[in-house]
mmCIF file of C-alpha atoms in Angstrom:
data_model
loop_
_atom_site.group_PDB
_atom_site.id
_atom_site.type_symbol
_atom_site.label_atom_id
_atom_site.label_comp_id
_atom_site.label_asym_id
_atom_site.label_seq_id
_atom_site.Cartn_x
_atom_site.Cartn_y
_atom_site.Cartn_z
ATOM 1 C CA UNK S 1 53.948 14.874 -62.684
ATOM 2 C CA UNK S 2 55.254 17.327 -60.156
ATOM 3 C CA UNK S 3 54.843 17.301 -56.685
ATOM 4 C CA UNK S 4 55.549 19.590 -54.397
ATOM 5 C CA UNK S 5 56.793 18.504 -50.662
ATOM 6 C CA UNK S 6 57.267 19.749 -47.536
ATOM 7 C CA UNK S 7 59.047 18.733 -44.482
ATOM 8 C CA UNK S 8 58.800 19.929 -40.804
ATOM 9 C CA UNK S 9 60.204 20.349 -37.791
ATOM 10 C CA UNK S 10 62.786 17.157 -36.782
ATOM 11 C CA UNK S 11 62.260 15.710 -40.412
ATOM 12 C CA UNK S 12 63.293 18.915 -42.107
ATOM 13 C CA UNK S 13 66.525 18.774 -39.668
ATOM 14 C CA UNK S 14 67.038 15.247 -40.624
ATOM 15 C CA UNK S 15 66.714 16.355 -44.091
ATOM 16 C CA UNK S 16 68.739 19.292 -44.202
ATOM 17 C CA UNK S 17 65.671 21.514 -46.512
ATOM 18 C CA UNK S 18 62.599 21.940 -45.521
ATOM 19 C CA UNK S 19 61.118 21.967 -49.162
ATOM 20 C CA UNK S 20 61.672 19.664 -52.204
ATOM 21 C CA UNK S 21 60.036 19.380 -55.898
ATOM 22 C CA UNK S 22 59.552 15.947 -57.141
ATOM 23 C CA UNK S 23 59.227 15.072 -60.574
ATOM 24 C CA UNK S 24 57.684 11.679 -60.950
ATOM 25 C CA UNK S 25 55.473 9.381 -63.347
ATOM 26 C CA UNK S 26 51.977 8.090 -61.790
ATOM 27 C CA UNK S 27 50.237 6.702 -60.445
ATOM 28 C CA UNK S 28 51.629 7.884 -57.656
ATOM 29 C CA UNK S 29 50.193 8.555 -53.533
ATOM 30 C CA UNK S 30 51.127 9.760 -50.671
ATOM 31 C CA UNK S 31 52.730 7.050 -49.130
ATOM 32 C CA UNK S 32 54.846 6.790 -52.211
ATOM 33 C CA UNK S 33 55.700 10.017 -51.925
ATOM 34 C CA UNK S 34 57.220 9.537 -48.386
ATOM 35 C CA UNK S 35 58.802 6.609 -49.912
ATOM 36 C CA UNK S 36 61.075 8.490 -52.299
ATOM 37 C CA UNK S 37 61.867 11.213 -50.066
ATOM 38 C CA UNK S 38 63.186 8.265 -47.283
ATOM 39 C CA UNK S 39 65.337 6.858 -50.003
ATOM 40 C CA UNK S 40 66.561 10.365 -51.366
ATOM 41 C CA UNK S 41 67.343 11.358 -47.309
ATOM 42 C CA UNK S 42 68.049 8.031 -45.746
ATOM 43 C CA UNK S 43 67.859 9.598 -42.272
ATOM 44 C CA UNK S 44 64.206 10.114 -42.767
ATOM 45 C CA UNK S 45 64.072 6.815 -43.839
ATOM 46 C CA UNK S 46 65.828 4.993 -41.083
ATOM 47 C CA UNK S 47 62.945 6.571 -38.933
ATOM 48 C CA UNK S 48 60.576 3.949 -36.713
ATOM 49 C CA UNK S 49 57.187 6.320 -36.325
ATOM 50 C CA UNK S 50 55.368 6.972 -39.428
ATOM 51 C CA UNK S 51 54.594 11.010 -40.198
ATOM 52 C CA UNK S 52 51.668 12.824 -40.470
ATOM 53 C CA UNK S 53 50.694 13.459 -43.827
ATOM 54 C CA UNK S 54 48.554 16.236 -45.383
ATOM 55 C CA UNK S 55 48.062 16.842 -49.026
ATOM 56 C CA UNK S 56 46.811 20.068 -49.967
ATOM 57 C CA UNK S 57 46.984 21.238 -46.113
ATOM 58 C CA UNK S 58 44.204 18.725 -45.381
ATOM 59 C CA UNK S 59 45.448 15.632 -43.620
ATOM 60 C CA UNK S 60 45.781 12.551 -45.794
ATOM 61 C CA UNK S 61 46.178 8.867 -45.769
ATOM 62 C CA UNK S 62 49.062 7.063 -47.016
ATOM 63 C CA UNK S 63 46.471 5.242 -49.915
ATOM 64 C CA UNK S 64 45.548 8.923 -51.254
ATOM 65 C CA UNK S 65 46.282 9.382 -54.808
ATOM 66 C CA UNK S 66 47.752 12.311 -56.429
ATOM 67 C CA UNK S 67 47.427 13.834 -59.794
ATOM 68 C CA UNK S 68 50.044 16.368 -59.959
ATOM 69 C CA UNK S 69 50.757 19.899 -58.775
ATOM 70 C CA UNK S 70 49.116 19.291 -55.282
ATOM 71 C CA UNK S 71 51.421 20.051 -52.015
ATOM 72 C CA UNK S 72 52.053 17.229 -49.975
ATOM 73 C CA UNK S 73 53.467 17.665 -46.511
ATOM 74 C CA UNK S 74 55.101 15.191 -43.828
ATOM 75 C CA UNK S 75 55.808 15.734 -40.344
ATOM 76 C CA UNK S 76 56.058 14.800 -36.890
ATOM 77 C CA UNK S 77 53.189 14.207 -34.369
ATOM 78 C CA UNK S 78 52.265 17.880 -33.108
ATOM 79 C CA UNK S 79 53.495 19.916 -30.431
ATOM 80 C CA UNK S 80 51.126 22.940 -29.741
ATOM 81 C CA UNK S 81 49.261 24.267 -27.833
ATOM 82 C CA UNK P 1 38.903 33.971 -35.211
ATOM 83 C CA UNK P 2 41.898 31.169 -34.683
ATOM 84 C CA UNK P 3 45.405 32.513 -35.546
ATOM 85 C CA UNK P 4 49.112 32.697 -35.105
ATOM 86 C CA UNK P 5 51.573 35.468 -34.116
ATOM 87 C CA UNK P 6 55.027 35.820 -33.474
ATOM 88 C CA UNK P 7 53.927 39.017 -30.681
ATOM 89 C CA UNK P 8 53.321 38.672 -27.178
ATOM 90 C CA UNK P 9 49.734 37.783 -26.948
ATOM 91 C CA UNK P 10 46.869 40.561 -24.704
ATOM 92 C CA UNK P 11 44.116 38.478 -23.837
ATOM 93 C CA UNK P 12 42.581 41.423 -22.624
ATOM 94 C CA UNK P 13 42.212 42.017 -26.080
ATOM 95 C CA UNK P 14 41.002 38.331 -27.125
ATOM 96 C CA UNK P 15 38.155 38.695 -24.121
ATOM 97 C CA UNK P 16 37.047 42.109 -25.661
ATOM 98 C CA UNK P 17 37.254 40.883 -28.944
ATOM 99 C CA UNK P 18 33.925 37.822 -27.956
ATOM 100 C CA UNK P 19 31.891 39.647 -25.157
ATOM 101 C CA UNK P 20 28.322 40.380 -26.302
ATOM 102 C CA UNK P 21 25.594 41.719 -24.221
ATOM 103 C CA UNK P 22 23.887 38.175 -24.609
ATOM 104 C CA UNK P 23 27.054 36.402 -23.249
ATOM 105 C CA UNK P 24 26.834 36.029 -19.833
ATOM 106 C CA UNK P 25 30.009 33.646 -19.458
ATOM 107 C CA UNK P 26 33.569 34.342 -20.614
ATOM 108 C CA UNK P 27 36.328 31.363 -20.014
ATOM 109 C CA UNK P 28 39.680 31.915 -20.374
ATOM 110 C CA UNK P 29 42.861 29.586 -21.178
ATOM 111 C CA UNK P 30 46.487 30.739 -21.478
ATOM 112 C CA UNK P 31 48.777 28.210 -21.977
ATOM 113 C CA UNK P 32 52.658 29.311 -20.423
ATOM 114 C CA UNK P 33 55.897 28.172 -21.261
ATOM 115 C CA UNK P 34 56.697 25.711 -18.189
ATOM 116 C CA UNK P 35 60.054 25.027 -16.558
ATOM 117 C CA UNK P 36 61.092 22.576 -15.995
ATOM 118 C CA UNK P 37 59.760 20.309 -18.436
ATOM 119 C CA UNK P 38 60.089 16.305 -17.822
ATOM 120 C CA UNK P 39 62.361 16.805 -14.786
ATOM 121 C CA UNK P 40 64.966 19.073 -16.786
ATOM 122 C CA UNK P 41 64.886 23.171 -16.474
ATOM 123 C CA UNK P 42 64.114 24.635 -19.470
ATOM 124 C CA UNK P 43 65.829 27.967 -20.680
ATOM 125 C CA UNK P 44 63.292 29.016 -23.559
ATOM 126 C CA UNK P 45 61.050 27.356 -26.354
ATOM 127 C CA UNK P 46 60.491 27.773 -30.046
ATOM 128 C CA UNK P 47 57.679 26.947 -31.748
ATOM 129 C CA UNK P 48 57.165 26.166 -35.710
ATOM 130 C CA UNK P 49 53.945 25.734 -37.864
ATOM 131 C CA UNK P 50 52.706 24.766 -40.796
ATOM 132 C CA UNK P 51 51.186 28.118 -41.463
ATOM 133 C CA UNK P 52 48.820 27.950 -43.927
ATOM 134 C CA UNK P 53 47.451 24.604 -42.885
ATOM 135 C CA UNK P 54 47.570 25.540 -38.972
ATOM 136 C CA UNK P 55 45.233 28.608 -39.891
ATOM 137 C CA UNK P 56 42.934 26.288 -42.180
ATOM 138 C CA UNK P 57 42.848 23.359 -38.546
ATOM 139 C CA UNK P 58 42.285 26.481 -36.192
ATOM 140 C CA UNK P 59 39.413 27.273 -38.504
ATOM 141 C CA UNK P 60 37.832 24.106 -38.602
ATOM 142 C CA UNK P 61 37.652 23.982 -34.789
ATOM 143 C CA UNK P 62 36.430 27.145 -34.318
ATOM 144 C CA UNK P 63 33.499 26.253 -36.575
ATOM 145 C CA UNK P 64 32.979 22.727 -35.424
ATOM 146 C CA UNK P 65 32.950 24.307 -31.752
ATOM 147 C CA UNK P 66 30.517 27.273 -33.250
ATOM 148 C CA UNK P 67 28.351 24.058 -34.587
ATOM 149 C CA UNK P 68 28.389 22.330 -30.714
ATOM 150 C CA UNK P 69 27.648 25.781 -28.983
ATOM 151 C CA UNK P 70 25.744 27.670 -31.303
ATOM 152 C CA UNK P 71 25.833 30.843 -28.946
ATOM 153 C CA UNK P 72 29.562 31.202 -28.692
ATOM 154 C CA UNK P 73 32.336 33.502 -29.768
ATOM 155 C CA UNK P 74 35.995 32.288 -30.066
ATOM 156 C CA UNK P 75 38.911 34.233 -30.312
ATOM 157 C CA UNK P 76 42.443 32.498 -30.068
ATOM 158 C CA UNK P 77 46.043 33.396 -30.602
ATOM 159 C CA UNK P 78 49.078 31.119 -30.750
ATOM 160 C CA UNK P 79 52.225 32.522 -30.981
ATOM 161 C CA UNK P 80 55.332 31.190 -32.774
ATOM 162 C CA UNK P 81 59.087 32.021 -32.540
ATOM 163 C CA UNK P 82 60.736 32.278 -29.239
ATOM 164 C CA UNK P 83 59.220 32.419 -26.152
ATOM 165 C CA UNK P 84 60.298 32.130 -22.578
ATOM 166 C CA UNK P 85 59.641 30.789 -19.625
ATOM 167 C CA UNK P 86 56.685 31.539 -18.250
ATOM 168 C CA UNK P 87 55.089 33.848 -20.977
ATOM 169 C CA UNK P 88 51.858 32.931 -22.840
ATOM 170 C CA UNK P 89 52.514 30.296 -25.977
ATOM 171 C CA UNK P 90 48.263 30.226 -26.436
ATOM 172 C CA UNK P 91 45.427 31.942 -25.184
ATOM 173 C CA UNK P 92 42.321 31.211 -26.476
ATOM 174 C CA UNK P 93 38.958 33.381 -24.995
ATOM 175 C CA UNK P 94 35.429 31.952 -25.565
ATOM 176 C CA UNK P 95 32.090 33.979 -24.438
ATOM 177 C CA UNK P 96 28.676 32.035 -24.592
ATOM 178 C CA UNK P 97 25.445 32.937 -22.361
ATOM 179 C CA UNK P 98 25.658 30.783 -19.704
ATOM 180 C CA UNK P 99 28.679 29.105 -18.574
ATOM 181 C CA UNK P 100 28.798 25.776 -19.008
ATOM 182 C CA UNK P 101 29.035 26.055 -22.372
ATOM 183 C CA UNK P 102 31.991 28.842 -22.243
ATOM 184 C CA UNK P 103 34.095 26.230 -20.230
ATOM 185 C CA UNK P 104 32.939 23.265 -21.872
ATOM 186 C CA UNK P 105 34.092 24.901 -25.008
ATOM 187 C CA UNK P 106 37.100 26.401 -23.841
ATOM 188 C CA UNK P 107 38.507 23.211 -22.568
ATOM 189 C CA UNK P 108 37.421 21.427 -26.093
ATOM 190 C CA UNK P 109 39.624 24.277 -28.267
ATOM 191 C CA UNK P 110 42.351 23.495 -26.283
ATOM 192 C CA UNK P 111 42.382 19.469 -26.199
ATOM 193 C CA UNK P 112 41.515 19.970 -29.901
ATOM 194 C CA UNK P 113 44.171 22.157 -31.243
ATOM 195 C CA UNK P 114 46.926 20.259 -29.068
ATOM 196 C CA UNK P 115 46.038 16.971 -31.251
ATOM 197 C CA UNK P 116 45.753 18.135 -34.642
ATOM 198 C CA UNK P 117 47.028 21.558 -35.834
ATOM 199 C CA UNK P 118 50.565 21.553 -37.516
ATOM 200 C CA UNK P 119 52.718 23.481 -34.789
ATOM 201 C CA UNK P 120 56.245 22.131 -33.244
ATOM 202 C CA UNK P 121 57.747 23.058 -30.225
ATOM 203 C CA UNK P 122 61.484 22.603 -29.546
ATOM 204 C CA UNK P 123 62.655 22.920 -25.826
ATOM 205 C CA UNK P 124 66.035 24.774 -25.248
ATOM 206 C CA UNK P 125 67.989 23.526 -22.230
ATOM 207 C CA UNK P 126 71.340 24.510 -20.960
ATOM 208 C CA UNK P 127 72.890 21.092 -22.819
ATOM 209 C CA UNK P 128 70.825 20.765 -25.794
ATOM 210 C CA UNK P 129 67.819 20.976 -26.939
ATOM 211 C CA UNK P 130 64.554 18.651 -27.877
ATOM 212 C CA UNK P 131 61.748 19.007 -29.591
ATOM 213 C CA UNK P 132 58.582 17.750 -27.307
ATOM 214 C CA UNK P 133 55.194 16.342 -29.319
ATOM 215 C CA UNK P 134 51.920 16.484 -27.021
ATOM 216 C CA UNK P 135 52.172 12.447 -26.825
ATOM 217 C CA UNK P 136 54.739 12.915 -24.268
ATOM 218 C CA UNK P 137 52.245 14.057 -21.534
ATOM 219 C CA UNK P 138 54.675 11.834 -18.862
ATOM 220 C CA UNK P 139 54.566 14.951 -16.853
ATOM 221 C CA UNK P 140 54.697 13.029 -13.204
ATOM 222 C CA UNK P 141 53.242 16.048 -11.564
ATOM 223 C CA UNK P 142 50.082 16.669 -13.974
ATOM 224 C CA UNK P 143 47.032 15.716 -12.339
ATOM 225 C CA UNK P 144 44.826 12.896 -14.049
ATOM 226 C CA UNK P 145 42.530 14.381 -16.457
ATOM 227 C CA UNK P 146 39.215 14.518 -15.761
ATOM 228 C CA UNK P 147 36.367 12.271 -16.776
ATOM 229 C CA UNK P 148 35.412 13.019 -19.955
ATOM 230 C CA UNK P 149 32.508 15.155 -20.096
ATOM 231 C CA UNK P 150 29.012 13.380 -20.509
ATOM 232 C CA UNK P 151 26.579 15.373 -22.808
ATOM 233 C CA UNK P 152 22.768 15.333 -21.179
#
């Protein structure tokens, strides 16, 4: 199933994109997501704080399983305001 | 009304855009581009969102603030891109009847948007730059906040 991913902020620098399409075979969550996109950009995985995760722009946990075709995004703790 | 821009930002216009005859009580917060930051002079700021989703969290507190104060109006703007020192990153207007409610809600938005909607700042220094989440509130100089506020 595909998955679409975004990255933010420092972890999109670390990646180099800011965008990816996965193609992978389930079951398959969030956290596994994340998991694959440390190992395909080992700078994101070297990193010691765990993102924020959202999955369809609503913030998700790491346990939340996907079916395909949603958008899941990572990023760093927020800066606004 | 809870939404980005990459204009300056009028809060004149945000104020006109909640007063009501039946709201007595209009508070006010603009949030400024500060220098320096953490002991280090800052030369301008950038923020970054996660548009779509920012718009969707800056909904959701405007209605779970609407649900708290039945009475109020909210208008906000947060702007993105560059922005320098001293000018407005966020100003957010709310009108209610009386004010306790205007400033109780006011000061809610704020402390509510800082923790959960999907917007980066990166600080721009004369050696580098950093980007600054609102954990690091080590500012020595910031007062304590206050108690937090007891419902009756």
């Amino acid at each position: 199933m595909r998955i679409r991913v975004l990255l933010f902020a420092r972890y999109a620098e670390l990646a180099g994109r800011d965008e990816l399409e996965i193609e992978v075979p389930p079951p398959l969550t969030v956290g596994d997501v994340w998991r694959w996109v440390g190992e395909r950009y080992p700078e994101l995985g070297r990193l010691e704080d765990r993102p924020m995760m959202a999955c369809d722009r609503i913030y998700a946990q790491a346990d939340r399983s996907l079916k395909g075709g949603e958008e899941v995004a990572f990023f760093p703790p927020v800066g606004g305001g | 009304m809870g939404r980005l821009t990459f204009d300056p930002i009028d809060p004149d216009r945000l104020v006109a855009a909640v007063r009501r005859p039946t709201r007595g009580a209009v508070a006010t917060f603009v949030g400024t581009v500060r220098s320096p930051n953490r002991g280090k002079e800052v030369l301008h700021i950038e923020y970054s969102a996660y548009e779509p989703m920012a718009e969707q969290v800056l909904d959701a507190i405007e209605a779970e603030l609407r649900d708290r104060y039945p009475e109020i109006g909210v208008a906000a703007l947060h702007r993105l891109g560059r922005i320098g020192v001293g000018d407005a990153s966020v100003v957010v207007a709310v009108a209610a009847p009386h004010r306790q409610e205007a400033l109780q809600a006011c000061s809610d938005w704020i402390e509510q948007m800082k923790v959960r909607v999907p917007i980066w700042k990166k600080e721009f220094y004369s050696d580098g730059s950093a980007w600054v989440d609102n954990r690091d509130c080590t500012d020595p100089d910031r007062p304590a906040p206050p108690s937090p506020h007891r419902s009756s």
